[in-house]
XYZ file of C-alpha atoms in Angstrom:
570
model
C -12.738 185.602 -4.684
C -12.737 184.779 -8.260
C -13.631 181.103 -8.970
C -12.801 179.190 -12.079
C -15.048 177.099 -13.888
C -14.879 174.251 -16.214
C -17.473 173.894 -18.937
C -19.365 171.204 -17.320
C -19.616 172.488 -14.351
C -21.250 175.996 -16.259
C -23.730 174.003 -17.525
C -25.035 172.012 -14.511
C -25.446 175.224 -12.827
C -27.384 177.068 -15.485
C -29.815 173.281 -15.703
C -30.218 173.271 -11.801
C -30.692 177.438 -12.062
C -33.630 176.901 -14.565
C -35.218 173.666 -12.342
C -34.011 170.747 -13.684
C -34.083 168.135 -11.257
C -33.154 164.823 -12.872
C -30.387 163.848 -16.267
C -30.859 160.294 -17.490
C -28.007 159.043 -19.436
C -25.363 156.859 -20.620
C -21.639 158.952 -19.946
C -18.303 158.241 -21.481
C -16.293 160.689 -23.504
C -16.626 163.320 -23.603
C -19.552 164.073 -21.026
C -18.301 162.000 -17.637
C -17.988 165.725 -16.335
C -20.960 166.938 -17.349
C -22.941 163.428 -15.263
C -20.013 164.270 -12.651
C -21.129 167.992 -12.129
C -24.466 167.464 -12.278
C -24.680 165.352 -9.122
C -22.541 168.054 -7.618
C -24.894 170.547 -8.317
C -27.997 168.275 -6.652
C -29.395 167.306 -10.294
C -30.358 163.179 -10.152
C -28.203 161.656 -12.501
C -29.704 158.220 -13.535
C -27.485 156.309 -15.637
C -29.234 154.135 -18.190
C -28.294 151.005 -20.632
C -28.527 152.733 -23.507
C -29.667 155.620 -24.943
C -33.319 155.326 -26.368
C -34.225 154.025 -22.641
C -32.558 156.718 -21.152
C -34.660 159.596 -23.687
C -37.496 157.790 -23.089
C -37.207 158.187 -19.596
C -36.534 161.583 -19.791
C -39.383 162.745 -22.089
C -41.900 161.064 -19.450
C -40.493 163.036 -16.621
C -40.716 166.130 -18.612
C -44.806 164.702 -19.241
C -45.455 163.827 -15.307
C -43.613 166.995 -14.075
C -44.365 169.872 -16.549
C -40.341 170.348 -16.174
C -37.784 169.150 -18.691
C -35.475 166.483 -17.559
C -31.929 165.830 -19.416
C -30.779 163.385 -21.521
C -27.041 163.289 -21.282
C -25.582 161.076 -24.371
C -22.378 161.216 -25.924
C -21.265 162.065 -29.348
C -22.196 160.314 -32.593
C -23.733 156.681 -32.310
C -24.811 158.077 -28.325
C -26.611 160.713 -30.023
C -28.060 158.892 -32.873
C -29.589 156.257 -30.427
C -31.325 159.345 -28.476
C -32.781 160.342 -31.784
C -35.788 157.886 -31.452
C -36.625 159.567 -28.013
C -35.864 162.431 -29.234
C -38.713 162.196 -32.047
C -41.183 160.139 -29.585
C -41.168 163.416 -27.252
C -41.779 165.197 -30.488
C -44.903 163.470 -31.243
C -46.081 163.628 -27.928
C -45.364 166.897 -27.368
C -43.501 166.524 -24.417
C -40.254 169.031 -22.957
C -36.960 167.259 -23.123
C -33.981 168.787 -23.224
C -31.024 166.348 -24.706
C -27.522 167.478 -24.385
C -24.822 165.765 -26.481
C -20.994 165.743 -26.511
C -19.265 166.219 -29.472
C -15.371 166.077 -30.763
C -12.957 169.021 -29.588
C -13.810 172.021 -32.244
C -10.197 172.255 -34.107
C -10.795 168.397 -34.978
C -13.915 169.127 -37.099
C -14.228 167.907 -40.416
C -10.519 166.353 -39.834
C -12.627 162.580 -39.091
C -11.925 163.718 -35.077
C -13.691 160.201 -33.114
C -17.213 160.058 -33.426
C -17.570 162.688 -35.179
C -20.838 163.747 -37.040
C -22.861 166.878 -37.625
C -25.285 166.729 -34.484
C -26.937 169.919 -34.755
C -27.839 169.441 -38.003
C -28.989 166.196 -37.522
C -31.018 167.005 -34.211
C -32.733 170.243 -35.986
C -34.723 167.485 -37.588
C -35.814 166.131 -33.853
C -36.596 169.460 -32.079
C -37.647 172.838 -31.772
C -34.145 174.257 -31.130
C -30.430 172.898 -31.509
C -27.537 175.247 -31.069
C -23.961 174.753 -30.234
C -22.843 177.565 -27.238
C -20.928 179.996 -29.079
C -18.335 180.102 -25.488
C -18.329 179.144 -22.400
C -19.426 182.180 -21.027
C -22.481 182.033 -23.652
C -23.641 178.012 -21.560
C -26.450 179.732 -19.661
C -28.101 181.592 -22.367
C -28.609 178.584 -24.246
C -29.417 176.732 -21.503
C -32.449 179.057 -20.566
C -33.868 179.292 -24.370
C -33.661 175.490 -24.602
C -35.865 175.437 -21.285
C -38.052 178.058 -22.371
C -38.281 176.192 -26.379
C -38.938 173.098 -24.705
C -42.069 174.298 -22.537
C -43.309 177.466 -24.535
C -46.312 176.454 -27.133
C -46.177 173.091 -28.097
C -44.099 171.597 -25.901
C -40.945 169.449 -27.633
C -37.431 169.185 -27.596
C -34.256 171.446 -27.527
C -30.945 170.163 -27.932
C -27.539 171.578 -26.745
C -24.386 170.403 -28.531
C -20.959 170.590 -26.189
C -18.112 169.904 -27.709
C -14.921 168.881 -26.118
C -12.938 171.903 -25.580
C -16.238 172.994 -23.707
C -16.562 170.731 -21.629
C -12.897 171.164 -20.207
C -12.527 174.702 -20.788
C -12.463 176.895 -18.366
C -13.564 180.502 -17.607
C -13.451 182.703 -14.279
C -17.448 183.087 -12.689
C -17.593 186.642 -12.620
C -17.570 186.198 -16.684
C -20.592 184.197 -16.720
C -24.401 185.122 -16.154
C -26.069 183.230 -15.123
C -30.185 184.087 -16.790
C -33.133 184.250 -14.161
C -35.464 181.368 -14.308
C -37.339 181.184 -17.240
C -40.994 181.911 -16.300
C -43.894 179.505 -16.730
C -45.117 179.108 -19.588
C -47.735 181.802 -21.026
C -51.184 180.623 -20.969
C -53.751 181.918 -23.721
C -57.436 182.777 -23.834
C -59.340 182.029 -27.067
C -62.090 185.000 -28.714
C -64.908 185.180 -27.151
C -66.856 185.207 -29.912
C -65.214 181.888 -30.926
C -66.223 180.546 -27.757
C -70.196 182.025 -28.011
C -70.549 179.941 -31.234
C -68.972 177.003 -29.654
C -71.237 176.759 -27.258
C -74.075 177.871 -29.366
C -73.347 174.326 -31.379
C -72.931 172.098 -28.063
C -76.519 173.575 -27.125
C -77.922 172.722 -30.381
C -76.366 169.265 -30.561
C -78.225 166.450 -30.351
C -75.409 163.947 -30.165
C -72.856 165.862 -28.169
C -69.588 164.369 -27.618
C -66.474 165.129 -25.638
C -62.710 164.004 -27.040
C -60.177 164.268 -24.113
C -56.826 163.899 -25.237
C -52.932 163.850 -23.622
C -52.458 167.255 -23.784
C -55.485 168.067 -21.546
C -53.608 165.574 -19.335
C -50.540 167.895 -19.697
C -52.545 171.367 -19.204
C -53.535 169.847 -16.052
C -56.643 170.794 -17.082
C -58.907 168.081 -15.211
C -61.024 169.988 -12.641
C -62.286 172.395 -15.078
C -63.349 169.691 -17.605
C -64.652 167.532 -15.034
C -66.968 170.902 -13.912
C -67.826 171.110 -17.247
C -69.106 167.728 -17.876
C -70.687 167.543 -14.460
C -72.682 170.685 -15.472
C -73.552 169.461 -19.286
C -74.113 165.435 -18.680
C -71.922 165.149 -21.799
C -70.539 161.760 -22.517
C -66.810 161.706 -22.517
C -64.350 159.485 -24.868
C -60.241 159.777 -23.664
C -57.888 158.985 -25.935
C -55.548 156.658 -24.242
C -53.552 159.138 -22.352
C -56.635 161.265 -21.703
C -57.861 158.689 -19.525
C -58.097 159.827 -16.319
C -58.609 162.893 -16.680
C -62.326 161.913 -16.302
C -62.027 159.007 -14.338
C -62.737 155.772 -16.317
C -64.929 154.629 -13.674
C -67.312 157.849 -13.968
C -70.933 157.709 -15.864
C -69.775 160.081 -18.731
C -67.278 158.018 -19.109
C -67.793 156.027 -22.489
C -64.858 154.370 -23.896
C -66.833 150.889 -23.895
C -69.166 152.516 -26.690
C -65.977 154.467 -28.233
C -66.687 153.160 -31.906
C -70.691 154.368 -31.879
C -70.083 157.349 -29.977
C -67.669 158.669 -32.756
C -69.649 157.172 -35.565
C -72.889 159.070 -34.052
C -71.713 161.903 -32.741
C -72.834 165.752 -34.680
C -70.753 167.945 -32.244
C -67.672 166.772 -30.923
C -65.390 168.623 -28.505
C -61.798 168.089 -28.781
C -59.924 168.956 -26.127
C -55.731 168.807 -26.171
C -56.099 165.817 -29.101
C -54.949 165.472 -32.267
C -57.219 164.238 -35.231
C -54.634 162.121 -36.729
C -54.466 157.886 -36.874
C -55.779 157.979 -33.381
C -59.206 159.063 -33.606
C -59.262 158.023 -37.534
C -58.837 161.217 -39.171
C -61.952 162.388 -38.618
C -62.615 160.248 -41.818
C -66.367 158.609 -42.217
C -67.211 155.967 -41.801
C -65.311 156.335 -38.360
C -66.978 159.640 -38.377
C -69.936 161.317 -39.109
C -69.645 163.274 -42.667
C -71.419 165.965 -41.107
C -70.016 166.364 -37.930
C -69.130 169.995 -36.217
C -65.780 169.635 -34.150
C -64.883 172.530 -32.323
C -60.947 172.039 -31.612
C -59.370 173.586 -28.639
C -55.257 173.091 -28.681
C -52.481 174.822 -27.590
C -51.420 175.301 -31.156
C -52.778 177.549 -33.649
C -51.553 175.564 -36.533
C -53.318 172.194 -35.439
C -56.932 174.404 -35.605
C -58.866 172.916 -38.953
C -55.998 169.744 -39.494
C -58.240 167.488 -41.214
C -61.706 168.807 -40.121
C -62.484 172.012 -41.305
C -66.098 172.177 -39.733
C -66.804 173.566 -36.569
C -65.072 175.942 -34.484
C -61.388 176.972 -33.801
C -60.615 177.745 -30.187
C -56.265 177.979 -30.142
C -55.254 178.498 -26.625
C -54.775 176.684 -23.081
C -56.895 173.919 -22.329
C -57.780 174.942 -19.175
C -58.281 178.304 -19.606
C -59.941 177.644 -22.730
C -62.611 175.412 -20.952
C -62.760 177.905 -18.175
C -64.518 180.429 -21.255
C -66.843 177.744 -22.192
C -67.948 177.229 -18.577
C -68.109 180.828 -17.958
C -70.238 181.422 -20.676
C -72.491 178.218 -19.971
C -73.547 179.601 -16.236
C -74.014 182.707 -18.173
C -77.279 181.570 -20.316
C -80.434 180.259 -18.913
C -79.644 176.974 -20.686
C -81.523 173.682 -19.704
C -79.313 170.806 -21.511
C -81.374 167.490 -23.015
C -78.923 165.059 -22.103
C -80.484 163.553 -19.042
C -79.591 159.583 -18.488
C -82.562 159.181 -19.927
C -82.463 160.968 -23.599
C -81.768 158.849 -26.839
C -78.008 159.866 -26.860
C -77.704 158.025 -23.694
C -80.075 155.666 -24.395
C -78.058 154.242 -27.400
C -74.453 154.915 -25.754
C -75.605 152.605 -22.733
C -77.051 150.222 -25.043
C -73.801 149.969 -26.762
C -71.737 150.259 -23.445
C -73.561 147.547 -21.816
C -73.420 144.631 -24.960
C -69.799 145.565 -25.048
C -69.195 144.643 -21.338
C -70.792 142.062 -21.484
C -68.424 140.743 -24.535
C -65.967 140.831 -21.969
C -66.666 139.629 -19.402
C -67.201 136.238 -21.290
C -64.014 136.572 -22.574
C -62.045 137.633 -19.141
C -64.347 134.098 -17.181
C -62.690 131.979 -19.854
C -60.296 129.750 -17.679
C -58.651 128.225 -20.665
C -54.987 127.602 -20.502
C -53.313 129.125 -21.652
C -55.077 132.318 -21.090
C -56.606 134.735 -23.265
C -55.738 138.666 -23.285
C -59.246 139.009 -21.338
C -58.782 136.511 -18.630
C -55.136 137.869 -17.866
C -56.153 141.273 -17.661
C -59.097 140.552 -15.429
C -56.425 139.204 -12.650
C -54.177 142.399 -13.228
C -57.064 144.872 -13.067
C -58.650 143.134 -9.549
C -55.181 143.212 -8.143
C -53.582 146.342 -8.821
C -54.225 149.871 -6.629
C -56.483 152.092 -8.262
C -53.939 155.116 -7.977
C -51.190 153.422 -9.714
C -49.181 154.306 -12.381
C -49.431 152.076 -15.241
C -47.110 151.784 -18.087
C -48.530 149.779 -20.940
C -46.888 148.509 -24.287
C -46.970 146.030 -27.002
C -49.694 145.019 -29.731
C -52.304 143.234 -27.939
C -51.284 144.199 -24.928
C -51.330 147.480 -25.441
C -54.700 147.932 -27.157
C -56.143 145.501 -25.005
C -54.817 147.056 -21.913
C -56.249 150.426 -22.732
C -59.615 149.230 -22.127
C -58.964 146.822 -19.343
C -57.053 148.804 -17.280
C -58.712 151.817 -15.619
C -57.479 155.372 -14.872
C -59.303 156.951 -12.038
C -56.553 160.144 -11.956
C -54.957 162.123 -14.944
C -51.578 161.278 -16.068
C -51.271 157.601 -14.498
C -51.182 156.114 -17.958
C -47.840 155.815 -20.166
C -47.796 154.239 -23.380
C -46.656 153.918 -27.250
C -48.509 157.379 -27.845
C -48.916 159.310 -30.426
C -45.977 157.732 -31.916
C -46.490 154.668 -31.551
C -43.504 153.539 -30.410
C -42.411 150.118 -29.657
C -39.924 149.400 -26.313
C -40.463 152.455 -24.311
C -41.758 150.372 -21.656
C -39.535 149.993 -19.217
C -37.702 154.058 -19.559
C -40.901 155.300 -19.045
C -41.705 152.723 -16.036
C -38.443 153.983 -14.694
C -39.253 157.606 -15.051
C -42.853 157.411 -13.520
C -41.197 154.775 -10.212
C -38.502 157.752 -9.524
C -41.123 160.595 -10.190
C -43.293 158.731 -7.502
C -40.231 158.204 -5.048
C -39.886 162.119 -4.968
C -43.878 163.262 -5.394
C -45.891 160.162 -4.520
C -44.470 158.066 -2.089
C -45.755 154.697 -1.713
C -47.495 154.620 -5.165
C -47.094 151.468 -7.351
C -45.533 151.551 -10.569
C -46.917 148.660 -12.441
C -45.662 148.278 -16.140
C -47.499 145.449 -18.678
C -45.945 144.521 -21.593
C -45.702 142.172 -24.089
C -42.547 139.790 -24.204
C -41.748 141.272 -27.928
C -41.749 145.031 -26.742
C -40.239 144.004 -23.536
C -37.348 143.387 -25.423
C -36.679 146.172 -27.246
C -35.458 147.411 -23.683
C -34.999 144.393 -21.538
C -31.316 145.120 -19.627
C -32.913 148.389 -18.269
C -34.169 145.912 -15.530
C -30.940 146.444 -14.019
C -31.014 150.201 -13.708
C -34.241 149.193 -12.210
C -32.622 147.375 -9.672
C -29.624 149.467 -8.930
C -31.839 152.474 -8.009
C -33.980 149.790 -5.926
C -37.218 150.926 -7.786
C -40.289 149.173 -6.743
C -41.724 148.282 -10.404
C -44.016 145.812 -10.927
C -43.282 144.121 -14.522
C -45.974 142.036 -16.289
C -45.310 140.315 -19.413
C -47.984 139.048 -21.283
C -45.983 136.303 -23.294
C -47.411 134.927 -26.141
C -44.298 133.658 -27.889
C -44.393 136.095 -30.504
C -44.984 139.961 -31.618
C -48.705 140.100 -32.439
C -48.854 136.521 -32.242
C -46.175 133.632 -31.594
C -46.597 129.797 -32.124
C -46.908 127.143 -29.764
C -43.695 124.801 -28.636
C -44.958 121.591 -30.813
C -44.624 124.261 -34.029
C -41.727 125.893 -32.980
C -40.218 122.252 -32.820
C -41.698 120.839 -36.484
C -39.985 124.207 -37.431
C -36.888 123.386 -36.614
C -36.955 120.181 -38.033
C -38.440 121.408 -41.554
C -34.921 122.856 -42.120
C -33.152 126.198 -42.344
C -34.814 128.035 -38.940
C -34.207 131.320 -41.585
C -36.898 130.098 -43.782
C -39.333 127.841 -41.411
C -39.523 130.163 -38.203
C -42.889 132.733 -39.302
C -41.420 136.451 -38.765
C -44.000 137.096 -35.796
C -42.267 134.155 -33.584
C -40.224 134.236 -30.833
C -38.747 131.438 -28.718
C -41.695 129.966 -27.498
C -42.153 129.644 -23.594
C -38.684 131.911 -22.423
C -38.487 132.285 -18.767
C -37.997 135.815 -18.870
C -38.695 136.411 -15.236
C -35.326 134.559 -14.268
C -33.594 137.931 -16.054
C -34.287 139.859 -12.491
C -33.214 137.542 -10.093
C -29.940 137.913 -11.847
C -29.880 141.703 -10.267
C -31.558 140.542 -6.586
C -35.311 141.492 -7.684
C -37.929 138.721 -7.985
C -39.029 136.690 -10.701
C -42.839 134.674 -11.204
C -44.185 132.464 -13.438
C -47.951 131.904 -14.445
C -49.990 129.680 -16.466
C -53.471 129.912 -14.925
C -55.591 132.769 -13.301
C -54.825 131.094 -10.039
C -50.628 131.399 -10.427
C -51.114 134.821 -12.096
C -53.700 136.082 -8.787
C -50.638 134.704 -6.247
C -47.676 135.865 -8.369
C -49.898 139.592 -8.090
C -50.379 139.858 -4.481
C -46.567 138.506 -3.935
C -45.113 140.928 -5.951
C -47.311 144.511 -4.763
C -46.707 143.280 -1.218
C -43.221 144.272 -0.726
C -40.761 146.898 -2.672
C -38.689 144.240 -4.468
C -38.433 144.873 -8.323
C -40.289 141.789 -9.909
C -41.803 140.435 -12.960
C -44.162 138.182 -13.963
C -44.053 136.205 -16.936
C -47.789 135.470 -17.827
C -48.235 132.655 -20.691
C -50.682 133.968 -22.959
C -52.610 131.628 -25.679
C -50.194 132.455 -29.050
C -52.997 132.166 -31.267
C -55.037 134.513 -28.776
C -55.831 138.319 -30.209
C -57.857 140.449 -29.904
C -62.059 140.462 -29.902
C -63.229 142.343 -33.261
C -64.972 144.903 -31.107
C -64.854 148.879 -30.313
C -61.975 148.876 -28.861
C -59.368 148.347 -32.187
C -57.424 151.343 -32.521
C -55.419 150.939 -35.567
C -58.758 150.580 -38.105
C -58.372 152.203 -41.783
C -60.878 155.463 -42.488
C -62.250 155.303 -46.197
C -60.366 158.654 -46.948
């Protein structure tokens, strides 16, 4: 029997056909239907607060999963809000797919309500926007923005649906519906390229491994880990890569991070970008006459601000499988025992830099420094949690204070950079767990500025009964605040426009009361001791909770290895 479709309903089929499991979004005219079919066709539908959140969230599923996930907005300002995810997944090279309603057709350029030229303006946000030329036409463009969004470097596709259809309607045996679009194609590099890689890690005296988010992605981590088992080569993960040699392993060098690069005459760069993060590849972060050998899914990326060494395009892991293969394949007796100079002067480094630390995280000061905070989270969390990490000092701090012992259990401002991703991305990784990983621990540490770029999301938090674990390191201020006696001179110097620094915010807010307006739990610390209770509380049961943590506002960071944002003398 012939069955007639709406729009919306041709749509949801062709996402659940090519595996999409989840669509985060905020619905009102004209998409309710598409949110509406979606959950009739078993896709999740999460409904956000607002739209960056809810691309956020989306883009990290699509990182976790190696699927896309949907991000249903509506037309004009719904769409322009998604924009920011839209470019974050970008950066990252993550899949996303964001589908956008849009005014009926025959109201175009009439001023129909919200109108505004979405493809256009989303061509500049992704690898592929279209508008489906008919109903009938849905699952084609459904399948190529699955197969854009994965294919290469992953990124974005968007799919513009206009009004008329949504609502239209056309019988079944008019639409075809595309097979599943296969998995991505993986790629070998030459194997001459590959010979002369290796010929240059032999020959190095300073060796050094780069692990970066995309070898997170490729899923790449038991070949690398062979690989440096088999070599002894020290390994540096960006902050993404982490895990994927686990932070507590010997190789593992981040403590040394600034002297490893500095020193280093071959340098294997695995799924990482040299841009801001790892300095341009710019003395005097670098070498001058250091030999990268890049290895990255895209062709284009190969000599991007380091033109010495060797291009090796293709998968990570199959790319690393070459260089292993042709390792075992030479009688080769590597010279980087524990004992050689490289190490030597990497421990050396590693061990003054600890030791930095630790004086900082014993300080019992109150209120308490980045270091001493950190120390409670780090003894108190599981090791095979998820940890979502954002802010200034909280962030870069956190990226050294907080271990990764498995690949992609570490979400943060990436690549981009991005401010108030947070708590989308600590929503993404708590429902990811729910369906993969029961029982693990979201735990998400920000600080109180980028907390609230995306604050009311605690409520989608708490109507999907997510266990997350909030942490707010609040130091009255973005960077740095000012303390209460200040704040209150301040105010009585005059106009709060002109006396209030831009870096303040209302000093001491009690943002942990904000969840127990939506049932979760809220704690409050000033010392190690109420921070240590407030921590086993809150991981004991499944109870959304946060705890606001008062952090010294004067407190930054140590001038140390472990500065990210540092300027290369280009």
């Amino acid at each position: 029997m012939t069955e007639v479709l709406n729009g919306a309903t041709v749509l949801a089929r062709a996402l659940k056909h090519q595996g999409v499991e989840y669509m985060f979004g905020i619905v009102g005219v004209p998409v309710i239907e598409i949110g509406l079919a979606a959950q009739a066709e078993g896709i999740k539908f999460i409904a956000m607060r607002n739209e960056q959140a809810a691309s956020y969230a989306a883009s990290a599923i699509g990182y976790l999963t190696k699927k896309p996930a949907v991000c249903l907005v509506v037309s004009g300002p719904g769409l322009v809000h998604a924009l920011a995810g839209m470019a974050n997944a970008m950066e990252n090279c993550w899949p996303l797919i964001v589908v956008g309603g849009s005014c009926d057709s025959d109201q175009e350029a009439m001023g129909g309500f919200q109108e505004y030229p979405q493809v256009e303006a989303a061509r500049h946000y992704s690898k592929f926007s279209a508008r489906p030329s008919s109903i009938s036409k849905i699952p084609y463009y459904v399948e190529k923005a699955v197969r854009t969004s994965l294919y290469g470097r992953p990124g974005v596709s968007y799919i513009d649906m206009t009004g008329d259809l949504i609502g239209g309607q056309v019988e079944d045996n008019n639409v075809s519906f595309l097979p599943i679009s296969p998995p991505s194609p993986v790629s070998m590099s030459c194997p001459k390229k590959v010979e002369a890689a290796v010929d240059l890690i032999i020959k190095a005296e300073r060796p050094l491994v780069v692990v970066g988010k995309g070898a997170a992605y490729a899923q790449a981590e038991d070949v690398i880990n062979q690989l440096v088992e088999m070599t002894q080569l020290p390994v540096l993960p960006t902050p993404m890569g982490k895990g994927v040699v686990p932070d507590d392993s010997p190789l593992c060098i981040s403590a040394a991070r600034s002297k490893a690069l500095q020193e280093a005459d071959v340098i294997l760069l695995l799924g990482a970008r040299l841009n801001w993060m790892l300095h341009f590849a710019a003395p005097p972060r670098f070498s001058s006459k250091v030999k990268i050998i890049q290895v990255d899914i895209c062709p284009e990326e190969m000599g991007n601000n380091s033109a010495s060494g060797v291009a090796l395009p293709g998968d990570v892991g199959v790319v690393v499988s070459q260089i292993v293969k042709n390792i075992k394949s030479r009688s080769v007796q590597f010279k980087f025992s524990a004992d050689s100079p490289w190490w030597s002067l990497l421990r050396k480094k590693i061990e003054a830099n600890v030791q930095n630390v630790q004086t900082m995280s014993n300080d019992n000061s109150i209120p308490l420094n980045y270091y001493a905070a950190f120390s409670e989270v780090q003894r108190a969390i599981p090791k095979d949690c998820i940890i979502v990490n954002e802010g200034s000092n909280t962030m870069d701090i956190g990226r050294t204070m907080l271990p990764n012992i498995f690949p992609r259990h570490r979400l943060d401002a990436g690549t981009f950079g991005t401010m108030g991703v947070g708590v989308g991305f600590a929503i993404a990784a708590a429902i990811y767990c729910r369906d993969y990983w029961p029982n693990k621990r979201v735990v998400c540490v920000q600080g109180d500025s980028a907390f609230g770029f995306s604050g009311m999301e605690i409520e989608t938090i708490a109507r999907y009964h997510l266990p997350v674990v909030i942490i707010i390191f609040n130091n009255n201020g973005i960077s740095y605040g000012i303390k209460e006696d200040t704040w209150e001179n301040a105010k009585k110097a005059g106009d709060l426009f002109i006396t209030i620094p831009p870096t303040s915010l209302q000093p001491n807010t009690r943002y942990e009361k904000l969840i127990e307006a939506f049932g979760g739990k809220g704690y409050f610390a000033k010392t190690k001791e109420e921070l240590r209770e407030s921590l086993q509380s809150a991981l004991k049961d499944q109870t959304p909770s946060i705890i606001n943590v008062m952090i010294d506002p004067g407190a930054q960071r140590k001038t140390q290895e472990f500065f990210w944002l540092t300027k290369s003398n280009l």
